[in-house]
Amino acid sequence: MISNALKWKAKPERRGRKRKTTIRMDLRIARLAKAQPMISSRMIKTVSSYLPQAVRQTTPKILNSSHSAGASIMIWACFSYYGAGPVYHIPGIMDQFAYIKILEEVMLPYTEEEMPLKLLFQQDNDPNHTSKRAKSWFQSNKIEVME
C-alpha cells in the first residue's frame, strides 16, 4: 500500500471534449469574422486548412479560468440543410433593433439565394428574438418561426 502511494503521480485534469482549434486559431477566426462580416463558415474552414498540421494539432495552454482577459466578441451565424451560412460580427451590444437589422441584411439575402424551398426559422428564447418588433417582422416577411 505504501509502495502504491510512492508511485502515484498527479495526472493533468481533462474535462469535456478535446479542442479542435487552438486559442490562437480561435482569435484568427474572430479577426477574420470582424474583417469580413459576410464570410461563410465554409470559407473559414478553407482558410484554417492552410495552417501547418503542427499548429492545428497543438494542445492549448490551460489558463486560470477565474480571471477574464476582458475581451469578447459576439457573432451571429446560421445553418440549414444546404450547409453553413454566413457568419456576421455584431459590433457592440445586440438589441432588438440590431437583431432585425441582421435579419434584413444578412439572413434574408442568404435565404433568398440559398434556400428556394419553404423556410422554417428556429431560434432560442432570447428577449431580442421574442420581442414584439421581431415577431411582427417575421409576420410581415411571411417567415414561419418554430415555437
mmCIF file with all atom_site columns, C-alpha atoms in Angstrom:
data_model
loop_
_atom_site.group_PDB
_atom_site.id
_atom_site.type_symbol
_atom_site.label_atom_id
_atom_site.label_alt_id
_atom_site.label_comp_id
_atom_site.label_asym_id
_atom_site.label_entity_id
_atom_site.label_seq_id
_atom_site.pdbx_PDB_ins_code
_atom_site.Cartn_x
_atom_site.Cartn_y
_atom_site.Cartn_z
_atom_site.occupancy
_atom_site.B_iso_or_equiv
_atom_site.pdbx_formal_charge
_atom_site.auth_seq_id
_atom_site.auth_comp_id
_atom_site.auth_asym_id
_atom_site.auth_atom_id
_atom_site.pdbx_PDB_model_num
ATOM 1   C CA . MET A 1 1   ? 0.000   0.000  0.000   1.00 0.00 ? 1   MET A CA 1
ATOM 2   C CA . ILE A 1 2   ? 2.824   2.403  0.793   1.00 0.00 ? 2   ILE A CA 1
ATOM 3   C CA . SER A 1 3   ? 4.588   1.451  -2.433  1.00 0.00 ? 3   SER A CA 1
ATOM 4   C CA . ASN A 1 4   ? 1.481   2.487  -4.419  1.00 0.00 ? 4   ASN A CA 1
ATOM 5   C CA . ALA A 1 5   ? 1.429   5.836  -2.655  1.00 0.00 ? 5   ALA A CA 1
ATOM 6   C CA . LEU A 1 6   ? 5.071   6.410  -3.553  1.00 0.00 ? 6   LEU A CA 1
ATOM 7   C CA . LYS A 1 7   ? 4.441   5.640  -7.243  1.00 0.00 ? 7   LYS A CA 1
ATOM 8   C CA . TRP A 1 8   ? 1.418   7.958  -7.506  1.00 0.00 ? 8   TRP A CA 1
ATOM 9   C CA . LYS A 1 9   ? 1.802   10.931 -9.862  1.00 0.00 ? 9   LYS A CA 1
ATOM 10  C CA . ALA A 1 10  ? -0.612  13.797 -10.448 1.00 0.00 ? 10  ALA A CA 1
ATOM 11  C CA . LYS A 1 11  ? -2.285  13.496 -13.855 1.00 0.00 ? 11  LYS A CA 1
ATOM 12  C CA . PRO A 1 12  ? -3.353  16.523 -15.875 1.00 0.00 ? 12  PRO A CA 1
ATOM 13  C CA . GLU A 1 13  ? -7.033  17.227 -15.498 1.00 0.00 ? 13  GLU A CA 1
ATOM 14  C CA . ARG A 1 14  ? -9.076  16.581 -18.638 1.00 0.00 ? 14  ARG A CA 1
ATOM 15  C CA . ARG A 1 15  ? -12.683 17.634 -18.871 1.00 0.00 ? 15  ARG A CA 1
ATOM 16  C CA . GLY A 1 16  ? -15.053 17.779 -21.775 1.00 0.00 ? 16  GLY A CA 1
ATOM 17  C CA . ARG A 1 17  ? -14.421 17.317 -25.436 1.00 0.00 ? 17  ARG A CA 1
ATOM 18  C CA . LYS A 1 18  ? -10.931 17.683 -26.861 1.00 0.00 ? 18  LYS A CA 1
ATOM 19  C CA . ARG A 1 19  ? -10.392 21.036 -28.575 1.00 0.00 ? 19  ARG A CA 1
ATOM 20  C CA . LYS A 1 20  ? -10.237 21.031 -32.360 1.00 0.00 ? 20  LYS A CA 1
ATOM 21  C CA . THR A 1 21  ? -8.746  24.508 -32.649 1.00 0.00 ? 21  THR A CA 1
ATOM 22  C CA . THR A 1 22  ? -6.117  26.300 -30.641 1.00 0.00 ? 22  THR A CA 1
ATOM 23  C CA . ILE A 1 23  ? -6.700  29.557 -28.815 1.00 0.00 ? 23  ILE A CA 1
ATOM 24  C CA . ARG A 1 24  ? -4.596  31.290 -31.476 1.00 0.00 ? 24  ARG A CA 1
ATOM 25  C CA . MET A 1 25  ? -6.782  29.812 -34.210 1.00 0.00 ? 25  MET A CA 1
ATOM 26  C CA . ASP A 1 26  ? -9.929  30.971 -32.381 1.00 0.00 ? 26  ASP A CA 1
ATOM 27  C CA . LEU A 1 27  ? -8.507  34.502 -32.313 1.00 0.00 ? 27  LEU A CA 1
ATOM 28  C CA . ARG A 1 28  ? -7.671  34.267 -36.025 1.00 0.00 ? 28  ARG A CA 1
ATOM 29  C CA . ILE A 1 29  ? -11.236 33.149 -36.815 1.00 0.00 ? 29  ILE A CA 1
ATOM 30  C CA . ALA A 1 30  ? -12.650 36.015 -34.732 1.00 0.00 ? 30  ALA A CA 1
ATOM 31  C CA . ARG A 1 31  ? -10.383 38.514 -36.502 1.00 0.00 ? 31  ARG A CA 1
ATOM 32  C CA . LEU A 1 32  ? -11.470 37.114 -39.880 1.00 0.00 ? 32  LEU A CA 1
ATOM 33  C CA . ALA A 1 33  ? -15.159 37.407 -38.952 1.00 0.00 ? 33  ALA A CA 1
ATOM 34  C CA . LYS A 1 34  ? -14.638 41.021 -37.864 1.00 0.00 ? 34  LYS A CA 1
ATOM 35  C CA . ALA A 1 35  ? -12.817 41.925 -41.081 1.00 0.00 ? 35  ALA A CA 1
ATOM 36  C CA . GLN A 1 36  ? -15.319 40.179 -43.370 1.00 0.00 ? 36  GLN A CA 1
ATOM 37  C CA . PRO A 1 37  ? -18.743 40.029 -41.693 1.00 0.00 ? 37  PRO A CA 1
ATOM 38  C CA . MET A 1 38  ? -20.373 38.107 -44.538 1.00 0.00 ? 38  MET A CA 1
ATOM 39  C CA . ILE A 1 39  ? -17.774 35.301 -44.681 1.00 0.00 ? 39  ILE A CA 1
ATOM 40  C CA . SER A 1 40  ? -19.205 31.792 -44.520 1.00 0.00 ? 40  SER A CA 1
ATOM 41  C CA . SER A 1 41  ? -18.020 29.089 -42.167 1.00 0.00 ? 41  SER A CA 1
ATOM 42  C CA . ARG A 1 42  ? -17.019 27.021 -45.188 1.00 0.00 ? 42  ARG A CA 1
ATOM 43  C CA . MET A 1 43  ? -14.633 29.785 -46.221 1.00 0.00 ? 43  MET A CA 1
ATOM 44  C CA . ILE A 1 44  ? -13.270 29.983 -42.667 1.00 0.00 ? 44  ILE A CA 1
ATOM 45  C CA . LYS A 1 45  ? -12.582 26.234 -42.792 1.00 0.00 ? 45  LYS A CA 1
ATOM 46  C CA . THR A 1 46  ? -10.646 26.575 -46.044 1.00 0.00 ? 46  THR A CA 1
ATOM 47  C CA . VAL A 1 47  ? -8.594  29.440 -44.624 1.00 0.00 ? 47  VAL A CA 1
ATOM 48  C CA . SER A 1 48  ? -7.825  27.420 -41.490 1.00 0.00 ? 48  SER A CA 1
ATOM 49  C CA . SER A 1 49  ? -6.880  24.338 -43.535 1.00 0.00 ? 49  SER A CA 1
ATOM 50  C CA . TYR A 1 50  ? -3.846  26.192 -44.927 1.00 0.00 ? 50  TYR A CA 1
ATOM 51  C CA . LEU A 1 51  ? -2.258  26.261 -41.485 1.00 0.00 ? 51  LEU A CA 1
ATOM 52  C CA . PRO A 1 52  ? 0.543   23.780 -40.842 1.00 0.00 ? 52  PRO A CA 1
ATOM 53  C CA . GLN A 1 53  ? -0.589  20.485 -39.305 1.00 0.00 ? 53  GLN A CA 1
ATOM 54  C CA . ALA A 1 54  ? 1.577   21.054 -36.221 1.00 0.00 ? 54  ALA A CA 1
ATOM 55  C CA . VAL A 1 55  ? -0.161  24.369 -35.498 1.00 0.00 ? 55  VAL A CA 1
ATOM 56  C CA . ARG A 1 56  ? -3.633  22.863 -35.863 1.00 0.00 ? 56  ARG A CA 1
ATOM 57  C CA . GLN A 1 57  ? -2.969  19.947 -33.539 1.00 0.00 ? 57  GLN A CA 1
ATOM 58  C CA . THR A 1 58  ? -1.130  21.633 -30.696 1.00 0.00 ? 58  THR A CA 1
ATOM 59  C CA . THR A 1 59  ? -2.900  21.471 -27.384 1.00 0.00 ? 59  THR A CA 1
ATOM 60  C CA . PRO A 1 60  ? -3.917  24.807 -25.895 1.00 0.00 ? 60  PRO A CA 1
ATOM 61  C CA . LYS A 1 61  ? -2.376  26.151 -22.750 1.00 0.00 ? 61  LYS A CA 1
ATOM 62  C CA . ILE A 1 62  ? -4.801  25.984 -19.871 1.00 0.00 ? 62  ILE A CA 1
ATOM 63  C CA . LEU A 1 63  ? -5.418  29.399 -18.377 1.00 0.00 ? 63  LEU A CA 1
ATOM 64  C CA . ASN A 1 64  ? -6.755  30.220 -14.964 1.00 0.00 ? 64  ASN A CA 1
ATOM 65  C CA . SER A 1 65  ? -10.489 30.424 -15.506 1.00 0.00 ? 65  SER A CA 1
ATOM 66  C CA . SER A 1 66  ? -11.117 32.772 -12.601 1.00 0.00 ? 66  SER A CA 1
ATOM 67  C CA . HIS A 1 67  ? -9.592  35.737 -14.429 1.00 0.00 ? 67  HIS A CA 1
ATOM 68  C CA . SER A 1 68  ? -11.069 37.240 -17.559 1.00 0.00 ? 68  SER A CA 1
ATOM 69  C CA . ALA A 1 69  ? -8.994  38.720 -20.358 1.00 0.00 ? 69  ALA A CA 1
ATOM 70  C CA . GLY A 1 70  ? -11.683 41.382 -20.758 1.00 0.00 ? 70  GLY A CA 1
ATOM 71  C CA . ALA A 1 71  ? -12.219 40.780 -24.466 1.00 0.00 ? 71  ALA A CA 1
ATOM 72  C CA . SER A 1 72  ? -15.227 39.126 -26.046 1.00 0.00 ? 72  SER A CA 1
ATOM 73  C CA . ILE A 1 73  ? -16.943 39.123 -29.391 1.00 0.00 ? 73  ILE A CA 1
ATOM 74  C CA . MET A 1 74  ? -20.496 38.373 -30.407 1.00 0.00 ? 74  MET A CA 1
ATOM 75  C CA . ILE A 1 75  ? -21.322 36.768 -33.721 1.00 0.00 ? 75  ILE A CA 1
ATOM 76  C CA . TRP A 1 76  ? -24.499 35.699 -35.486 1.00 0.00 ? 76  TRP A CA 1
ATOM 77  C CA . ALA A 1 77  ? -24.431 32.638 -37.700 1.00 0.00 ? 77  ALA A CA 1
ATOM 78  C CA . CYS A 1 78  ? -26.906 30.322 -39.357 1.00 0.00 ? 78  CYS A CA 1
ATOM 79  C CA . PHE A 1 79  ? -27.028 26.926 -40.977 1.00 0.00 ? 79  PHE A CA 1
ATOM 80  C CA . SER A 1 80  ? -29.519 24.953 -42.988 1.00 0.00 ? 80  SER A CA 1
ATOM 81  C CA . TYR A 1 81  ? -29.954 21.667 -44.768 1.00 0.00 ? 81  TYR A CA 1
ATOM 82  C CA . TYR A 1 82  ? -27.868 23.116 -47.601 1.00 0.00 ? 82  TYR A CA 1
ATOM 83  C CA . GLY A 1 83  ? -24.880 23.881 -45.359 1.00 0.00 ? 83  GLY A CA 1
ATOM 84  C CA . ALA A 1 84  ? -23.435 26.612 -43.219 1.00 0.00 ? 84  ALA A CA 1
ATOM 85  C CA . GLY A 1 85  ? -24.497 30.174 -43.823 1.00 0.00 ? 85  GLY A CA 1
ATOM 86  C CA . PRO A 1 86  ? -22.783 33.499 -43.274 1.00 0.00 ? 86  PRO A CA 1
ATOM 87  C CA . VAL A 1 87  ? -21.046 34.490 -40.043 1.00 0.00 ? 87  VAL A CA 1
ATOM 88  C CA . TYR A 1 88  ? -21.764 38.085 -39.014 1.00 0.00 ? 88  TYR A CA 1
ATOM 89  C CA . HIS A 1 89  ? -19.789 40.025 -36.399 1.00 0.00 ? 89  HIS A CA 1
ATOM 90  C CA . ILE A 1 90  ? -22.064 42.053 -34.117 1.00 0.00 ? 90  ILE A CA 1
ATOM 91  C CA . PRO A 1 91  ? -20.384 45.290 -33.083 1.00 0.00 ? 91  PRO A CA 1
ATOM 92  C CA . GLY A 1 92  ? -21.344 46.342 -29.569 1.00 0.00 ? 92  GLY A CA 1
ATOM 93  C CA . ILE A 1 93  ? -24.456 45.170 -27.795 1.00 0.00 ? 93  ILE A CA 1
ATOM 94  C CA . MET A 1 94  ? -27.247 43.457 -29.655 1.00 0.00 ? 94  MET A CA 1
ATOM 95  C CA . ASP A 1 95  ? -30.750 44.750 -29.007 1.00 0.00 ? 95  ASP A CA 1
ATOM 96  C CA . GLN A 1 96  ? -33.984 44.124 -30.895 1.00 0.00 ? 96  GLN A CA 1
ATOM 97  C CA . PHE A 1 97  ? -33.140 46.783 -33.485 1.00 0.00 ? 97  PHE A CA 1
ATOM 98  C CA . ALA A 1 98  ? -29.717 45.251 -34.209 1.00 0.00 ? 98  ALA A CA 1
ATOM 99  C CA . TYR A 1 99  ? -31.316 41.801 -34.403 1.00 0.00 ? 99  TYR A CA 1
ATOM 100 C CA . ILE A 1 100 ? -33.838 42.948 -37.010 1.00 0.00 ? 100 ILE A CA 1
ATOM 101 C CA . LYS A 1 101 ? -31.052 44.688 -38.928 1.00 0.00 ? 101 LYS A CA 1
ATOM 102 C CA . ILE A 1 102 ? -29.109 41.391 -39.020 1.00 0.00 ? 102 ILE A CA 1
ATOM 103 C CA . LEU A 1 103 ? -32.203 39.542 -40.202 1.00 0.00 ? 103 LEU A CA 1
ATOM 104 C CA . GLU A 1 104 ? -32.767 42.060 -43.003 1.00 0.00 ? 104 GLU A CA 1
ATOM 105 C CA . GLU A 1 105 ? -29.160 42.482 -44.147 1.00 0.00 ? 105 GLU A CA 1
ATOM 106 C CA . VAL A 1 106 ? -27.715 39.002 -43.589 1.00 0.00 ? 106 VAL A CA 1
ATOM 107 C CA . MET A 1 107 ? -30.340 36.309 -43.141 1.00 0.00 ? 107 MET A CA 1
ATOM 108 C CA . LEU A 1 108 ? -32.895 37.417 -45.726 1.00 0.00 ? 108 LEU A CA 1
ATOM 109 C CA . PRO A 1 109 ? -30.435 37.700 -48.666 1.00 0.00 ? 109 PRO A CA 1
ATOM 110 C CA . TYR A 1 110 ? -28.892 34.343 -47.712 1.00 0.00 ? 110 TYR A CA 1
ATOM 111 C CA . THR A 1 111 ? -32.250 32.572 -47.613 1.00 0.00 ? 111 THR A CA 1
ATOM 112 C CA . GLU A 1 112 ? -33.349 34.098 -50.924 1.00 0.00 ? 112 GLU A CA 1
ATOM 113 C CA . GLU A 1 113 ? -30.162 32.880 -52.636 1.00 0.00 ? 113 GLU A CA 1
ATOM 114 C CA . GLU A 1 114 ? -29.530 29.545 -50.957 1.00 0.00 ? 114 GLU A CA 1
ATOM 115 C CA . MET A 1 115 ? -32.904 28.180 -49.829 1.00 0.00 ? 115 MET A CA 1
ATOM 116 C CA . PRO A 1 116 ? -35.515 28.034 -52.573 1.00 0.00 ? 116 PRO A CA 1
ATOM 117 C CA . LEU A 1 117 ? -37.888 25.861 -50.518 1.00 0.00 ? 117 LEU A CA 1
ATOM 118 C CA . LYS A 1 118 ? -40.151 26.816 -47.656 1.00 0.00 ? 118 LYS A CA 1
ATOM 119 C CA . LEU A 1 119 ? -38.331 28.382 -44.710 1.00 0.00 ? 119 LEU A CA 1
ATOM 120 C CA . LEU A 1 120 ? -38.954 27.428 -41.077 1.00 0.00 ? 120 LEU A CA 1
ATOM 121 C CA . PHE A 1 121 ? -36.921 29.634 -38.748 1.00 0.00 ? 121 PHE A CA 1
ATOM 122 C CA . GLN A 1 122 ? -35.718 28.333 -35.380 1.00 0.00 ? 122 GLN A CA 1
ATOM 123 C CA . GLN A 1 123 ? -34.309 30.458 -32.570 1.00 0.00 ? 123 GLN A CA 1
ATOM 124 C CA . ASP A 1 124 ? -33.984 30.409 -28.798 1.00 0.00 ? 124 ASP A CA 1
ATOM 125 C CA . ASN A 1 125 ? -35.977 32.438 -26.281 1.00 0.00 ? 125 ASN A CA 1
ATOM 126 C CA . ASP A 1 126 ? -33.639 35.404 -26.104 1.00 0.00 ? 126 ASP A CA 1
ATOM 127 C CA . PRO A 1 127 ? -35.604 38.602 -25.326 1.00 0.00 ? 127 PRO A CA 1
ATOM 128 C CA . ASN A 1 128 ? -34.403 40.117 -28.612 1.00 0.00 ? 128 ASN A CA 1
ATOM 129 C CA . HIS A 1 129 ? -35.838 37.143 -30.505 1.00 0.00 ? 129 HIS A CA 1
ATOM 130 C CA . THR A 1 130 ? -39.193 37.165 -28.707 1.00 0.00 ? 130 THR A CA 1
ATOM 131 C CA . SER A 1 131 ? -39.805 40.911 -28.805 1.00 0.00 ? 131 SER A CA 1
ATOM 132 C CA . LYS A 1 132 ? -42.989 42.221 -30.401 1.00 0.00 ? 132 LYS A CA 1
ATOM 133 C CA . ARG A 1 133 ? -40.956 44.047 -33.022 1.00 0.00 ? 133 ARG A CA 1
ATOM 134 C CA . ALA A 1 134 ? -39.149 40.849 -34.086 1.00 0.00 ? 134 ALA A CA 1
ATOM 135 C CA . LYS A 1 135 ? -42.388 38.851 -34.146 1.00 0.00 ? 135 LYS A CA 1
ATOM 136 C CA . SER A 1 136 ? -44.068 41.473 -36.317 1.00 0.00 ? 136 SER A CA 1
ATOM 137 C CA . TRP A 1 137 ? -41.024 41.494 -38.645 1.00 0.00 ? 137 TRP A CA 1
ATOM 138 C CA . PHE A 1 138 ? -41.341 37.732 -39.144 1.00 0.00 ? 138 PHE A CA 1
ATOM 139 C CA . GLN A 1 139 ? -45.083 38.084 -39.823 1.00 0.00 ? 139 GLN A CA 1
ATOM 140 C CA . SER A 1 140 ? -44.614 40.932 -42.301 1.00 0.00 ? 140 SER A CA 1
ATOM 141 C CA . ASN A 1 141 ? -41.956 38.942 -44.191 1.00 0.00 ? 141 ASN A CA 1
ATOM 142 C CA . LYS A 1 142 ? -44.084 35.775 -44.086 1.00 0.00 ? 142 LYS A CA 1
ATOM 143 C CA . ILE A 1 143 ? -41.449 33.678 -42.344 1.00 0.00 ? 143 ILE A CA 1
ATOM 144 C CA . GLU A 1 144 ? -42.711 30.838 -40.181 1.00 0.00 ? 144 GLU A CA 1
ATOM 145 C CA . VAL A 1 145 ? -40.991 30.649 -36.778 1.00 0.00 ? 145 VAL A CA 1
ATOM 146 C CA . MET A 1 146 ? -40.766 27.388 -34.863 1.00 0.00 ? 146 MET A CA 1
ATOM 147 C CA . GLU A 1 147 ? -42.277 27.675 -31.380 1.00 0.00 ? 147 GLU A CA 1
#
